[in-house]
Amino acid sequence: MNRRRQIQLSPDEQAVFLREHRKASLATLDQDGFPHVVAMNFVAKDGAFYMTSYGKAQKVVNIRRNPKVALMIEAGNAYSELRGVMVRGRCEIVEGAEAVRAAFAAMAEARGTTTQRPSGSVDSAPKRVVLKIVPEKVTSWDHSKLGGVY
C-alpha cells in the first residue's frame, strides 16, 4: 500500500475528527490572486461546511469575486502526530439574519452547548452572512498511522 493511502482517514475517522475540531483555516483568493487565509469556527452538516462572517469582510469580498476556497482543519504538534482534513470546494454566500441565526444554533449544538449566543453575536446577525462550502475534493492524513516511519 502506498503511503498516501496508508495515512488517509476513513470516512468514519474524518467524521470523528471534524466533530472534535471546530477551527479551520479558510483560504480565499484576493484581487491579485494571492491566498488570504483566516481562522474560522465551522460546523460540518449534511455534507457541507458552514461558518458565519460579516458581509463586508475581506474573505466575503474575495468569495463574491471567486467562490473557489479551501479549508484546512489540523491537529498535532510533532510530525508523527499530524492529522488533518483539507477541503477544496466552492463557497455559497447565504444572506439573511435567519440563516445566520440557524448557523449559530448549529455550531452551538455541535459544541454541545446552548444555542444562546452573547448578545453581540445575535445583534450582529443582520450584518452577517453564512458561508456554505460544498466540497469538491477532500484530502485527509494521520501521520500516526505510519508507526514512526517517515
XYZ file of N, CA and C in Angstrom:
450
model
N 0.851 -1.185 0.000
C 0.000 0.000 0.000
C 0.891 1.241 0.000
N 0.523 2.228 -0.823
C 1.344 3.444 -0.833
C 1.060 4.285 0.415
N 1.988 5.154 0.737
C 1.886 5.948 1.968
C 0.671 6.863 1.981
N 0.340 7.412 0.843
C -0.815 8.316 0.752
C -2.070 7.604 1.245
N -2.288 6.415 0.758
C -3.472 5.643 1.174
C -3.352 5.169 2.613
N -2.128 4.882 3.017
C -1.899 4.381 4.374
C -2.290 5.417 5.431
N -2.068 6.693 5.153
C -2.323 7.719 6.172
C -3.696 8.384 6.041
N -4.464 8.032 5.015
C -5.794 8.622 4.857
C -6.693 8.279 6.038
N -7.535 9.223 6.392
C -8.577 8.946 7.372
C -9.754 8.299 6.652
N -10.337 7.284 7.261
C -11.546 6.682 6.700
C -12.689 7.690 6.841
N -13.791 7.497 6.141
C -14.924 8.406 6.308
C -15.378 8.525 7.773
N -15.394 7.426 8.500
C -15.771 7.483 9.917
C -14.744 8.265 10.729
N -13.462 8.049 10.454
C -12.409 8.787 11.163
C -12.499 10.282 10.853
N -12.794 10.615 9.598
C -12.961 12.030 9.230
C -14.111 12.653 10.002
N -15.234 11.946 10.080
C -16.403 12.469 10.790
C -16.071 12.737 12.257
N -15.376 11.814 12.897
C -14.985 11.995 14.296
C -14.038 13.188 14.415
N -13.050 13.258 13.546
C -12.079 14.354 13.574
C -12.781 15.708 13.439
N -13.727 15.804 12.514
C -14.418 17.074 12.281
C -15.357 17.438 13.430
N -15.863 16.445 14.148
C -16.672 16.736 15.341
C -15.800 17.232 16.489
N -14.561 16.717 16.562
C -13.654 17.067 17.659
C -12.954 18.411 17.456
N -12.842 18.851 16.215
C -12.108 20.081 15.907
C -13.054 21.062 15.223
N -13.131 22.252 15.746
C -14.101 23.254 15.297
C -13.477 24.478 14.661
N -12.160 24.517 14.569
C -11.478 25.671 13.988
C -10.794 25.244 12.701
N -10.964 26.051 11.673
C -10.361 25.765 10.376
C -9.650 27.005 9.853
N -8.702 26.784 8.974
C -8.107 27.872 8.208
C -8.862 27.929 6.891
N -9.450 29.071 6.601
C -10.190 29.283 5.364
C -9.316 30.093 4.422
N -9.077 29.562 3.233
C -8.270 30.261 2.229
C -9.162 30.719 1.082
N -9.080 32.018 0.794
C -9.732 32.591 -0.375
C -8.633 33.232 -1.217
N -9.007 33.734 -2.386
C -8.030 34.401 -3.251
C -8.344 35.889 -3.312
N -7.329 36.709 -3.058
C -7.556 38.154 -3.102
C -7.581 38.650 -4.544
N -7.754 39.944 -4.709
C -7.895 40.511 -6.055
C -6.654 40.332 -6.918
N -5.498 40.101 -6.287
C -4.264 39.883 -7.036
C -3.943 38.397 -7.211
N -4.833 37.528 -6.727
C -4.632 36.095 -6.871
C -3.822 35.457 -5.756
N -3.514 36.223 -4.708
C -2.759 35.677 -3.584
C -3.705 35.056 -2.566
N -3.254 34.007 -1.876
C -4.095 33.411 -0.831
C -4.315 34.393 0.316
N -5.523 34.388 0.816
C -5.923 35.164 2.005
C -6.437 34.103 2.976
N -5.732 33.879 4.079
C -6.043 32.780 4.993
C -6.446 33.348 6.350
N -7.591 32.877 6.851
C -8.096 33.322 8.145
C -8.600 32.121 8.950
N -8.546 32.254 10.272
C -9.076 31.219 11.164
C -10.581 31.426 11.312
N -11.320 30.330 11.239
C -12.780 30.391 11.329
C -13.303 29.212 12.148
N -14.363 29.438 12.899
C -15.102 28.337 13.508
C -16.067 27.817 12.456
N -16.364 26.527 12.495
C -17.230 25.933 11.481
C -18.051 24.812 12.092
N -19.029 24.386 11.328
C -19.756 23.161 11.624
C -19.911 22.410 10.305
N -19.696 21.099 10.357
C -19.914 20.240 9.193
C -21.299 19.626 9.344
N -22.127 19.809 8.315
C -23.506 19.337 8.399
C -24.027 19.019 6.999
N -24.638 17.867 6.860
C -25.262 17.475 5.593
C -24.314 17.599 4.402
N -23.044 17.215 4.603
C -22.083 17.199 3.513
C -21.469 18.537 3.156
N -21.763 19.577 3.933
C -21.196 20.901 3.664
C -20.603 21.450 4.958
N -19.842 22.524 4.823
C -19.226 23.205 5.954
C -19.844 24.598 6.032
N -20.230 24.990 7.251
C -20.897 26.268 7.458
C -20.119 27.117 8.446
N -20.076 28.414 8.195
C -19.473 29.383 9.097
C -20.149 30.718 8.833
N -19.923 31.667 9.716
C -20.505 32.994 9.504
C -19.398 34.041 9.447
N -19.727 35.150 8.826
C -18.787 36.263 8.726
C -19.578 37.545 8.510
N -18.952 38.646 8.841
C -19.551 39.922 8.467
C -19.570 40.010 6.941
N -20.648 40.507 6.401
C -20.821 40.582 4.953
C -19.792 41.436 4.242
N -19.189 42.391 4.962
C -18.216 43.284 4.333
C -16.770 42.837 4.560
N -16.572 41.689 5.206
C -15.215 41.205 5.486
C -14.478 40.883 4.183
N -13.158 40.994 4.235
C -12.349 40.743 3.044
C -12.581 39.352 2.469
N -12.714 38.350 3.334
C -12.925 36.989 2.831
C -14.217 36.894 2.030
N -15.254 37.615 2.455
C -16.532 37.590 1.740
C -16.397 38.329 0.405
N -15.699 39.444 0.417
C -15.426 40.177 -0.827
C -14.697 39.243 -1.804
N -13.704 38.521 -1.295
C -12.942 37.595 -2.143
C -13.838 36.490 -2.705
N -14.712 35.929 -1.869
C -15.600 34.836 -2.301
C -16.591 35.337 -3.345
N -17.087 36.540 -3.181
C -18.016 37.092 -4.192
C -17.322 37.188 -5.555
N -16.037 37.478 -5.549
C -15.262 37.591 -6.781
C -14.924 36.216 -7.344
N -14.570 35.278 -6.451
C -14.145 33.937 -6.865
C -14.553 32.961 -5.763
N -15.550 32.122 -6.006
C -16.068 31.243 -4.958
C -15.199 30.024 -4.637
N -14.080 29.853 -5.320
C -13.200 28.720 -5.014
C -12.468 28.991 -3.702
N -12.589 28.051 -2.765
C -11.965 28.193 -1.447
C -11.339 26.876 -1.029
N -10.559 26.951 0.036
C -10.019 25.745 0.672
C -10.143 25.919 2.182
N -10.344 24.805 2.854
C -10.367 24.753 4.314
C -9.324 23.758 4.746
N -8.642 24.055 5.845
C -7.764 23.058 6.440
C -8.064 23.008 7.932
N -8.385 21.807 8.379
C -8.613 21.544 9.783
C -7.476 20.619 10.188
N -6.675 21.020 11.178
C -5.490 20.226 11.505
C -5.273 20.140 13.002
N -4.507 19.140 13.385
C -4.165 18.929 14.795
C -2.809 18.234 14.863
N -2.171 18.358 16.030
C -0.884 17.697 16.252
C 0.245 18.695 16.319
N 1.307 18.297 17.004
C 2.484 19.146 17.128
C 3.670 18.517 16.415
N 4.102 17.358 16.872
C 5.216 16.672 16.217
C 4.732 16.095 14.888
N 5.639 15.931 13.956
C 5.289 15.392 12.638
C 4.524 14.081 12.764
N 4.947 13.228 13.679
C 4.315 11.918 13.842
C 2.897 12.004 14.410
N 2.487 13.203 14.849
C 1.146 13.391 15.412
C 0.204 14.129 14.459
N 0.708 14.619 13.345
C -0.101 15.469 12.474
C -1.280 14.709 11.885
N -2.459 15.336 12.032
C -3.691 14.808 11.447
C -4.429 15.990 10.839
N -5.176 15.739 9.810
C -5.922 16.843 9.245
C -6.829 16.451 8.107
N -7.655 17.426 7.738
C -8.560 17.293 6.603
C -8.454 18.590 5.812
N -8.234 18.471 4.509
C -8.228 19.631 3.621
C -9.404 19.490 2.667
N -10.160 20.559 2.549
C -11.346 20.580 1.698
C -11.149 21.646 0.637
N -11.370 21.269 -0.594
C -11.410 22.243 -1.686
C -12.829 22.240 -2.215
N -13.355 23.432 -2.446
C -14.722 23.490 -2.940
C -15.117 24.888 -3.320
N -16.398 25.045 -3.493
C -16.960 26.349 -3.832
C -17.817 26.812 -2.658
N -17.768 28.101 -2.443
C -18.483 28.688 -1.316
C -19.695 29.467 -1.812
N -20.834 29.134 -1.235
C -22.060 29.901 -1.474
C -22.212 30.886 -0.323
N -22.647 32.080 -0.630
C -22.928 33.068 0.405
C -24.432 33.106 0.596
N -24.862 32.785 1.811
C -26.283 32.764 2.138
C -26.586 34.022 2.953
N -27.471 34.836 2.436
C -27.816 36.112 3.066
C -29.011 35.920 4.005
N -29.117 36.784 4.996
C -30.297 36.816 5.839
C -30.016 36.478 7.288
N -30.610 37.266 8.179
C -30.394 37.086 9.614
C -30.865 35.714 10.100
N -31.955 35.189 9.533
C -32.440 33.870 9.971
C -31.432 32.774 9.629
N -30.804 32.857 8.459
C -29.779 31.880 8.077
C -28.593 31.968 9.027
N -28.219 33.186 9.413
C -27.100 33.383 10.343
C -27.451 32.790 11.699
N -28.654 33.075 12.181
C -29.070 32.517 13.477
C -29.093 30.993 13.434
N -29.550 30.424 12.331
C -29.566 28.966 12.190
C -28.144 28.411 12.205
N -27.207 29.103 11.582
C -25.805 28.656 11.590
C -25.232 28.748 12.998
N -25.514 29.842 13.711
C -25.077 29.964 15.111
C -25.620 28.800 15.934
N -26.895 28.475 15.746
C -27.520 27.391 16.508
C -26.881 26.049 16.176
N -26.602 25.802 14.902
C -25.976 24.534 14.504
C -24.574 24.409 15.095
N -23.828 25.511 15.128
C -22.485 25.469 15.713
C -22.561 25.228 17.214
N -23.517 25.852 17.876
C -23.684 25.646 19.325
C -24.073 24.197 19.607
N -24.995 23.674 18.826
C -25.423 22.278 19.007
C -24.250 21.322 18.809
N -23.435 21.580 17.805
C -22.276 20.724 17.532
C -21.268 20.759 18.681
N -21.179 21.909 19.360
C -20.292 22.024 20.518
C -20.909 21.410 21.762
N -22.208 21.111 21.698
C -22.891 20.573 22.859
C -23.260 21.642 23.866
N -23.397 22.884 23.386
C -23.749 23.987 24.279
C -25.113 24.530 23.893
N -25.571 25.458 24.666
C -26.851 26.096 24.395
C -26.780 26.908 23.107
N -27.928 27.135 22.522
C -27.966 27.960 21.311
C -27.902 29.432 21.648
N -27.895 29.759 22.936
C -27.782 31.159 23.330
C -26.391 31.676 22.985
N -26.344 32.786 22.311
C -25.083 33.423 21.935
C -24.953 34.713 22.730
N -23.753 35.201 22.905
C -23.612 36.525 23.511
C -24.441 37.532 22.712
N -25.033 38.489 23.387
C -25.947 39.405 22.705
C -25.304 40.085 21.506
N -24.013 40.349 21.552
C -23.338 40.968 20.422
C -23.412 40.117 19.165
N -23.309 38.796 19.318
C -23.388 37.901 18.162
C -24.771 37.919 17.554
N -25.799 37.804 18.401
C -27.166 37.800 17.908
C -27.493 39.144 17.277
N -27.067 40.211 17.940
C -27.338 41.547 17.416
C -26.657 41.789 16.076
N -25.555 41.111 15.827
C -24.813 41.320 14.581
C -25.378 40.513 13.422
N -26.332 39.615 13.666
C -26.848 38.732 12.612
C -27.253 39.468 11.336
N -27.931 40.620 11.424
C -28.304 41.302 10.172
C -27.112 41.768 9.333
N -25.954 41.908 9.955
C -24.762 42.362 9.235
C -23.923 41.195 8.721
N -24.330 39.972 9.080
C -23.531 38.797 8.778
C -24.126 37.998 7.630
N -23.317 37.095 7.102
C -23.747 36.137 6.085
C -23.286 34.757 6.526
N -23.860 33.743 5.915
C -23.413 32.368 6.136
C -22.569 31.970 4.941
N -21.433 31.367 5.224
C -20.577 30.812 4.175
C -20.821 29.306 4.163
N -21.310 28.800 3.053
C -21.592 27.369 2.892
C -20.611 26.812 1.873
N -19.723 25.971 2.358
C -18.703 25.398 1.480
C -19.119 23.985 1.100
N -19.276 23.793 -0.191
C -19.644 22.482 -0.723
C -18.364 21.840 -1.259
N -17.925 20.747 -0.620
C -16.661 20.124 -1.027
C -16.697 19.557 -2.443
N -15.599 19.756 -3.141
C -15.381 19.115 -4.432
C -14.273 18.067 -4.317
N -13.334 18.293 -3.404
C -12.254 17.345 -3.161
C -11.885 17.420 -1.684
N -11.758 16.257 -1.055
C -11.376 16.179 0.353
C -10.149 15.284 0.461
N -9.133 15.777 1.142
C -7.903 15.034 1.380
C -7.695 14.971 2.883
N -7.228 13.832 3.383
C -7.013 13.712 4.825
C -5.715 12.969 5.089
N -5.235 13.127 6.328
C -4.000 12.459 6.708
C -3.951 12.245 8.212
N -3.271 11.193 8.601
C -2.983 10.887 10.003
C -1.614 10.239 10.029
N -0.600 11.029 10.343
C 0.777 10.539 10.317
C 1.058 9.503 11.391
N 0.216 9.424 12.416
C 0.440 8.394 13.432
C 0.248 6.994 12.861
N -0.437 6.891 11.732
C -0.634 5.586 11.083
C 0.660 5.036 10.494
N 1.683 5.891 10.389
C 2.955 5.442 9.825
C 3.773 4.652 10.832
N 3.373 4.701 12.104
C 4.075 3.929 13.128
C 5.511 4.361 13.328
N 5.784 5.656 13.200
C 7.142 6.155 13.432
C 8.036 6.098 12.211
N 7.522 5.638 11.063
C 8.301 5.570 9.821
C 7.919 6.759 8.955
N 8.881 7.636 8.661
C 8.583 8.823 7.849
C 9.397 8.788 6.609
